[in-house]
Short mmCIF file of C-alpha atoms in Angstrom, two decimals:
data_model
loop_
_atom_site.label_atom_id
_atom_site.label_comp_id
_atom_site.label_asym_id
_atom_site.label_seq_id
_atom_site.Cartn_x
_atom_site.Cartn_y
_atom_site.Cartn_z
CA UNK S 1 -53.00 257.30 146.91
CA UNK S 2 -53.94 259.19 143.76
CA UNK S 3 -52.68 262.69 143.19
CA UNK S 4 -54.81 265.76 142.53
CA UNK S 5 -54.01 265.54 138.83
CA UNK S 6 -55.63 262.11 138.64
CA UNK S 7 -58.72 263.40 140.38
CA UNK S 8 -59.22 266.14 137.79
CA UNK S 9 -58.99 263.61 134.95
CA UNK S 10 -62.17 261.92 136.14
CA UNK S 11 -65.48 262.29 134.37
CA UNK S 12 -68.78 261.96 136.15
CA UNK S 13 -71.64 260.09 134.50
CA UNK S 14 -74.97 260.66 136.20
CA UNK S 15 -78.41 259.23 135.54
CA UNK S 16 -80.82 260.79 138.07
CA UNK S 17 -83.67 258.54 139.22
CA UNK S 18 -86.94 259.68 137.69
CA UNK S 19 -89.21 258.40 140.44
CA UNK S 20 -89.73 260.05 143.82
CA UNK S 21 -91.67 259.10 146.92
CA UNK S 22 -94.11 256.19 146.58
CA UNK S 23 -92.47 255.38 143.23
CA UNK S 24 -94.21 258.38 141.67
CA UNK S 25 -92.74 259.49 138.35
CA UNK S 26 -91.15 262.97 138.39
CA UNK S 27 -90.21 265.14 135.44
CA UNK S 28 -88.57 268.28 136.85
CA UNK S 29 -84.80 267.85 137.04
CA UNK S 30 -84.71 269.36 140.55
CA UNK S 31 -87.13 266.66 141.75
CA UNK S 32 -84.98 263.77 140.53
CA UNK S 33 -82.55 261.99 142.83
CA UNK S 34 -79.85 263.16 143.11
CA UNK S 35 -80.62 266.83 142.54
CA UNK S 36 -78.21 267.47 139.67
CA UNK S 37 -78.52 271.29 139.50
CA UNK S 38 -77.66 271.52 143.20
CA UNK S 39 -74.86 268.97 142.95
CA UNK S 40 -73.29 270.29 139.75
CA UNK S 41 -70.87 272.85 141.25
CA UNK S 42 -69.37 270.21 143.55
CA UNK S 43 -69.03 267.73 140.69
CA UNK S 44 -67.24 270.25 138.47
CA UNK S 45 -64.73 270.97 141.25
CA UNK S 46 -63.67 267.34 141.06
CA UNK S 47 -63.92 266.71 137.33
CA UNK S 48 -63.72 268.83 134.17
CA UNK S 49 -66.67 267.00 132.60
CA UNK S 50 -70.09 265.86 133.73
CA UNK S 51 -72.33 263.80 131.43
CA UNK S 52 -75.98 263.54 132.47
CA UNK S 53 -78.50 261.09 130.99
CA UNK S 54 -81.96 262.61 131.29
CA UNK S 55 -85.53 261.75 130.42
CA UNK S 56 -86.66 262.29 126.80
CA UNK S 57 -89.55 264.26 128.33
CA UNK S 58 -87.20 266.95 129.68
CA UNK S 59 -87.48 270.42 128.17
CA UNK S 60 -84.13 271.16 126.51
CA UNK S 61 -84.18 274.96 126.90
CA UNK S 62 -85.26 274.80 130.54
CA UNK S 63 -82.63 272.17 131.30
CA UNK S 64 -79.90 274.32 129.75
CA UNK S 65 -80.85 277.09 132.17
CA UNK S 66 -80.52 274.64 135.07
CA UNK S 67 -77.18 273.26 133.88
CA UNK S 68 -74.87 276.21 133.07
CA UNK S 69 -71.70 275.16 131.31
CA UNK S 70 -73.45 272.71 128.98
CA UNK S 71 -71.40 272.46 125.79
CA UNK S 72 -73.43 269.85 123.91
CA UNK S 73 -76.79 268.11 123.99
CA UNK S 74 -77.31 264.73 122.35
CA UNK S 75 -80.89 263.74 121.51
CA UNK S 76 -80.94 259.97 121.01
CA UNK S 77 -83.69 258.05 119.21
CA UNK S 78 -83.99 254.39 118.27
CA UNK S 79 -86.23 253.41 115.37
CA UNK S 80 -87.81 256.86 115.42
CA UNK S 81 -88.64 256.84 119.15
CA UNK S 82 -86.85 259.36 121.35
CA UNK S 83 -85.14 257.45 124.18
CA UNK S 84 -82.68 259.69 126.03
CA UNK S 85 -81.13 263.14 126.31
CA UNK S 86 -77.43 263.47 127.12
CA UNK S 87 -76.15 266.80 128.46
CA UNK S 88 -72.37 267.31 128.48
CA UNK S 89 -71.30 269.97 131.01
CA UNK S 90 -67.73 271.30 131.18
CA UNK S 91 -65.95 273.21 133.90
CA UNK S 92 -64.05 275.31 131.32
CA UNK S 93 -67.05 276.06 129.08
CA UNK S 94 -66.39 279.12 126.91
CA UNK S 95 -69.95 280.47 127.05
CA UNK S 96 -70.84 279.65 123.46
CA UNK S 97 -74.20 278.12 122.62
CA UNK S 98 -74.11 274.34 123.02
CA UNK S 99 -74.22 272.14 119.95
CA UNK S 100 -77.41 270.08 119.74
CA UNK S 101 -76.85 266.77 117.98
CA UNK S 102 -79.88 264.73 116.89
CA UNK S 103 -79.20 261.03 116.33
CA UNK S 104 -81.63 258.35 115.18
CA UNK S 105 -80.57 254.71 115.03
CA UNK S 106 -82.68 252.83 112.48
CA UNK S 107 -82.66 249.48 110.76
CA UNK S 108 -80.98 251.02 107.72
CA UNK S 109 -78.29 252.91 109.65
CA UNK S 110 -77.81 256.09 111.66
CA UNK S 111 -79.13 259.57 110.84
CA UNK S 112 -77.42 262.58 112.38
CA UNK S 113 -78.11 266.31 112.30
CA UNK S 114 -76.45 269.07 114.36
CA UNK S 115 -77.37 272.70 115.01
CA UNK S 116 -77.33 275.38 117.69
CA UNK S 117 -80.37 277.05 119.19
CA UNK S 118 -79.10 280.40 117.90
CA UNK S 119 -78.94 279.00 114.36
CA UNK S 120 -82.53 277.81 114.77
CA UNK S 121 -83.71 281.20 116.06
CA UNK S 122 -82.00 283.20 113.30
CA UNK S 123 -82.87 280.94 110.35
CA UNK S 124 -85.13 282.62 107.80
CA UNK S 125 -88.09 280.43 106.92
CA UNK S 126 -89.80 280.71 103.53
CA UNK S 127 -92.79 278.34 103.53
CA UNK S 128 -93.52 276.23 100.46
CA UNK S 129 -96.12 277.62 98.10
CA UNK S 130 -97.40 274.13 97.30
CA UNK S 131 -96.68 270.46 97.88
CA UNK S 132 -93.87 269.25 95.65
CA UNK S 133 -93.02 265.81 94.28
CA UNK S 134 -91.57 264.62 97.59
CA UNK S 135 -92.64 264.92 101.21
CA UNK S 136 -90.41 264.59 104.28
CA UNK S 137 -91.10 263.97 107.97
CA UNK S 138 -88.15 264.63 110.34
CA UNK S 139 -87.13 261.82 112.67
CA UNK S 140 -88.12 261.83 116.35
CA UNK S 141 -84.77 263.22 117.56
CA UNK S 142 -85.10 266.30 115.35
CA UNK S 143 -88.72 266.84 116.35
CA UNK S 144 -87.74 266.64 120.03
CA UNK S 145 -84.83 269.06 119.57
CA UNK S 146 -86.96 271.56 117.63
CA UNK S 147 -84.66 271.88 114.61
CA UNK S 148 -87.53 273.00 112.40
CA UNK S 149 -86.03 276.02 110.63
CA UNK S 150 -82.45 274.73 110.61
CA UNK S 151 -83.35 271.84 108.32
CA UNK S 152 -84.19 274.24 105.50
CA UNK S 153 -80.73 275.81 105.79
CA UNK S 154 -78.95 272.46 105.40
CA UNK S 155 -81.22 270.58 102.98
CA UNK S 156 -82.94 271.85 99.78
CA UNK S 157 -86.44 271.48 101.22
CA UNK S 158 -89.23 273.91 102.08
CA UNK S 159 -91.52 273.73 105.11
CA UNK S 160 -95.23 273.37 104.38
CA UNK S 161 -96.27 275.65 107.26
CA UNK S 162 -94.61 277.26 110.26
CA UNK S 163 -96.30 274.77 112.60
CA UNK S 164 -96.77 271.70 110.38
CA UNK S 165 -93.23 270.24 110.64
CA UNK S 166 -93.45 268.62 107.22
CA UNK S 167 -91.18 269.49 104.30
CA UNK S 168 -91.31 269.19 100.53
CA UNK S 169 -89.11 269.37 97.45
CA UNK S 170 -89.28 268.89 93.69
CA UNK S 171 -86.22 266.60 93.56
CA UNK S 172 -85.52 263.77 95.99
CA UNK S 173 -83.21 264.59 98.91
CA UNK S 174 -81.97 261.06 99.73
CA UNK S 175 -80.03 262.00 102.87
CA UNK S 176 -82.84 263.90 104.60
CA UNK S 177 -82.84 262.82 108.29
CA UNK S 178 -86.30 261.31 108.50
CA UNK S 179 -88.91 259.52 106.45
CA UNK S 180 -89.15 260.26 102.71
CA UNK S 181 -92.25 259.87 100.53
CA UNK S 182 -93.11 260.30 96.89
CA UNK S 183 -96.32 262.31 96.70
CA UNK S 184 -99.08 260.61 94.72
CA UNK S 185 -101.99 262.96 95.36
CA UNK S 186 -103.07 266.03 97.35
CA UNK S 187 -106.70 266.64 98.26
CA UNK S 188 -108.95 269.06 100.02
CA UNK S 189 -112.17 267.92 101.69
CA UNK S 190 -114.72 268.30 98.91
CA UNK S 191 -116.71 265.13 98.22
CA UNK S 192 -115.49 264.73 94.63
CA UNK S 193 -111.90 265.44 95.61
CA UNK S 194 -111.97 262.91 98.42
CA UNK S 195 -113.59 260.25 96.25
CA UNK S 196 -110.82 260.52 93.67
CA UNK S 197 -108.14 260.74 96.37
CA UNK S 198 -109.34 257.58 98.13
CA UNK S 199 -109.93 255.56 94.97
CA UNK S 200 -108.75 251.92 95.27
CA UNK S 201 -107.65 252.50 98.89
CA UNK S 202 -109.25 250.65 101.80
CA UNK S 203 -106.41 251.05 104.32
CA UNK S 204 -103.58 253.48 105.00
CA UNK S 205 -101.09 254.71 107.58
CA UNK S 206 -102.29 258.12 108.82
CA UNK S 207 -100.20 260.88 110.40
CA UNK S 208 -101.53 264.18 111.77
CA UNK S 209 -99.38 267.34 111.63
CA UNK S 210 -101.00 270.68 112.56
CA UNK S 211 -104.51 269.41 111.86
CA UNK S 212 -107.73 269.75 113.91
CA UNK S 213 -108.77 266.06 113.92
CA UNK S 214 -107.12 263.14 115.68
CA UNK S 215 -105.90 260.09 113.76
CA UNK S 216 -108.87 258.07 115.06
CA UNK S 217 -111.36 260.76 114.05
CA UNK S 218 -109.89 261.13 110.57
CA UNK S 219 -109.67 257.37 110.02
CA UNK S 220 -113.36 257.07 110.90
CA UNK S 221 -114.27 259.90 108.55
CA UNK S 222 -112.26 258.44 105.66
CA UNK S 223 -113.45 254.88 106.45
CA UNK S 224 -109.94 253.47 106.18
CA UNK S 225 -108.39 250.54 108.01
CA UNK S 226 -104.89 250.79 109.43
CA UNK S 227 -101.81 249.53 107.57
CA UNK S 228 -100.78 248.91 103.97
CA UNK S 229 -98.27 250.68 101.73
CA UNK S 230 -100.14 253.97 101.44
CA UNK S 231 -99.40 256.88 103.77
CA UNK S 232 -101.71 259.82 104.36
CA UNK S 233 -100.56 263.04 106.01
CA UNK S 234 -103.27 265.39 107.22
CA UNK S 235 -101.83 268.87 107.59
CA UNK S 236 -102.13 272.61 107.00
CA UNK S 237 -100.38 274.46 104.17
CA UNK S 238 -98.82 277.92 104.44
CA UNK S 239 -102.00 279.57 103.13
CA UNK S 240 -104.10 277.91 105.83
CA UNK S 241 -105.65 275.21 103.63
CA UNK S 242 -106.34 271.87 105.32
CA UNK S 243 -105.22 269.06 103.02
CA UNK S 244 -104.53 265.35 102.79
CA UNK S 245 -101.30 264.22 101.17
CA UNK S 246 -101.05 260.65 99.87
CA UNK S 247 -97.63 259.11 99.32
CA UNK S 248 -95.47 256.02 99.30
CA UNK S 249 -92.14 255.53 101.02
CA UNK S 250 -89.02 256.00 98.94
#
């Protein structure tokens, strides 16, 4: 038989079922099977570590409250689609804020960015006065984790607006964890502006960030088909102006 020392070397890996009665999808961690928050104390008596794989729909802050002793959270995305959340819980946790690690696996390699929720809360945000030469969209893992202010502390970029989640810079930041675009034009919604902005363009990839219209509504208004090499971001700047930003990937 194994001794007590061997028992305490074990790690528990748990992936609670996300469907309840009648195969109905559930989202609250307490409603999953097994009930991890209720089971956690017993698991930690038998192992110093518990690793839980949770739905990408789970609220990170709420889950941290349900799983005391969490030392790290891993937000995993594949090709810019958030797939899983991994919570690492330790019996001997020291009470410090857990590290949140955002990882995106893409065709051109892996992007990684780490921060703590306290760093995010305390980061001073100075919005960009205007759109620079380059535009950046964080990857899905970062957007899920909410590392919006922290990015500006690590990379030389400025946020367009508190709620827009787009960033800009004068010089290219090649290691920014997300998509990078060279800005070709910025336009408001005056007829002459739009005509010049849309010149020679019959299709484009459209993204909405902090903007009152949906992609479908804007595409109809601009009379653009989907696809091509042009990208249009509809967003709001720090002064409240609604703009369109045209760019190409770089």
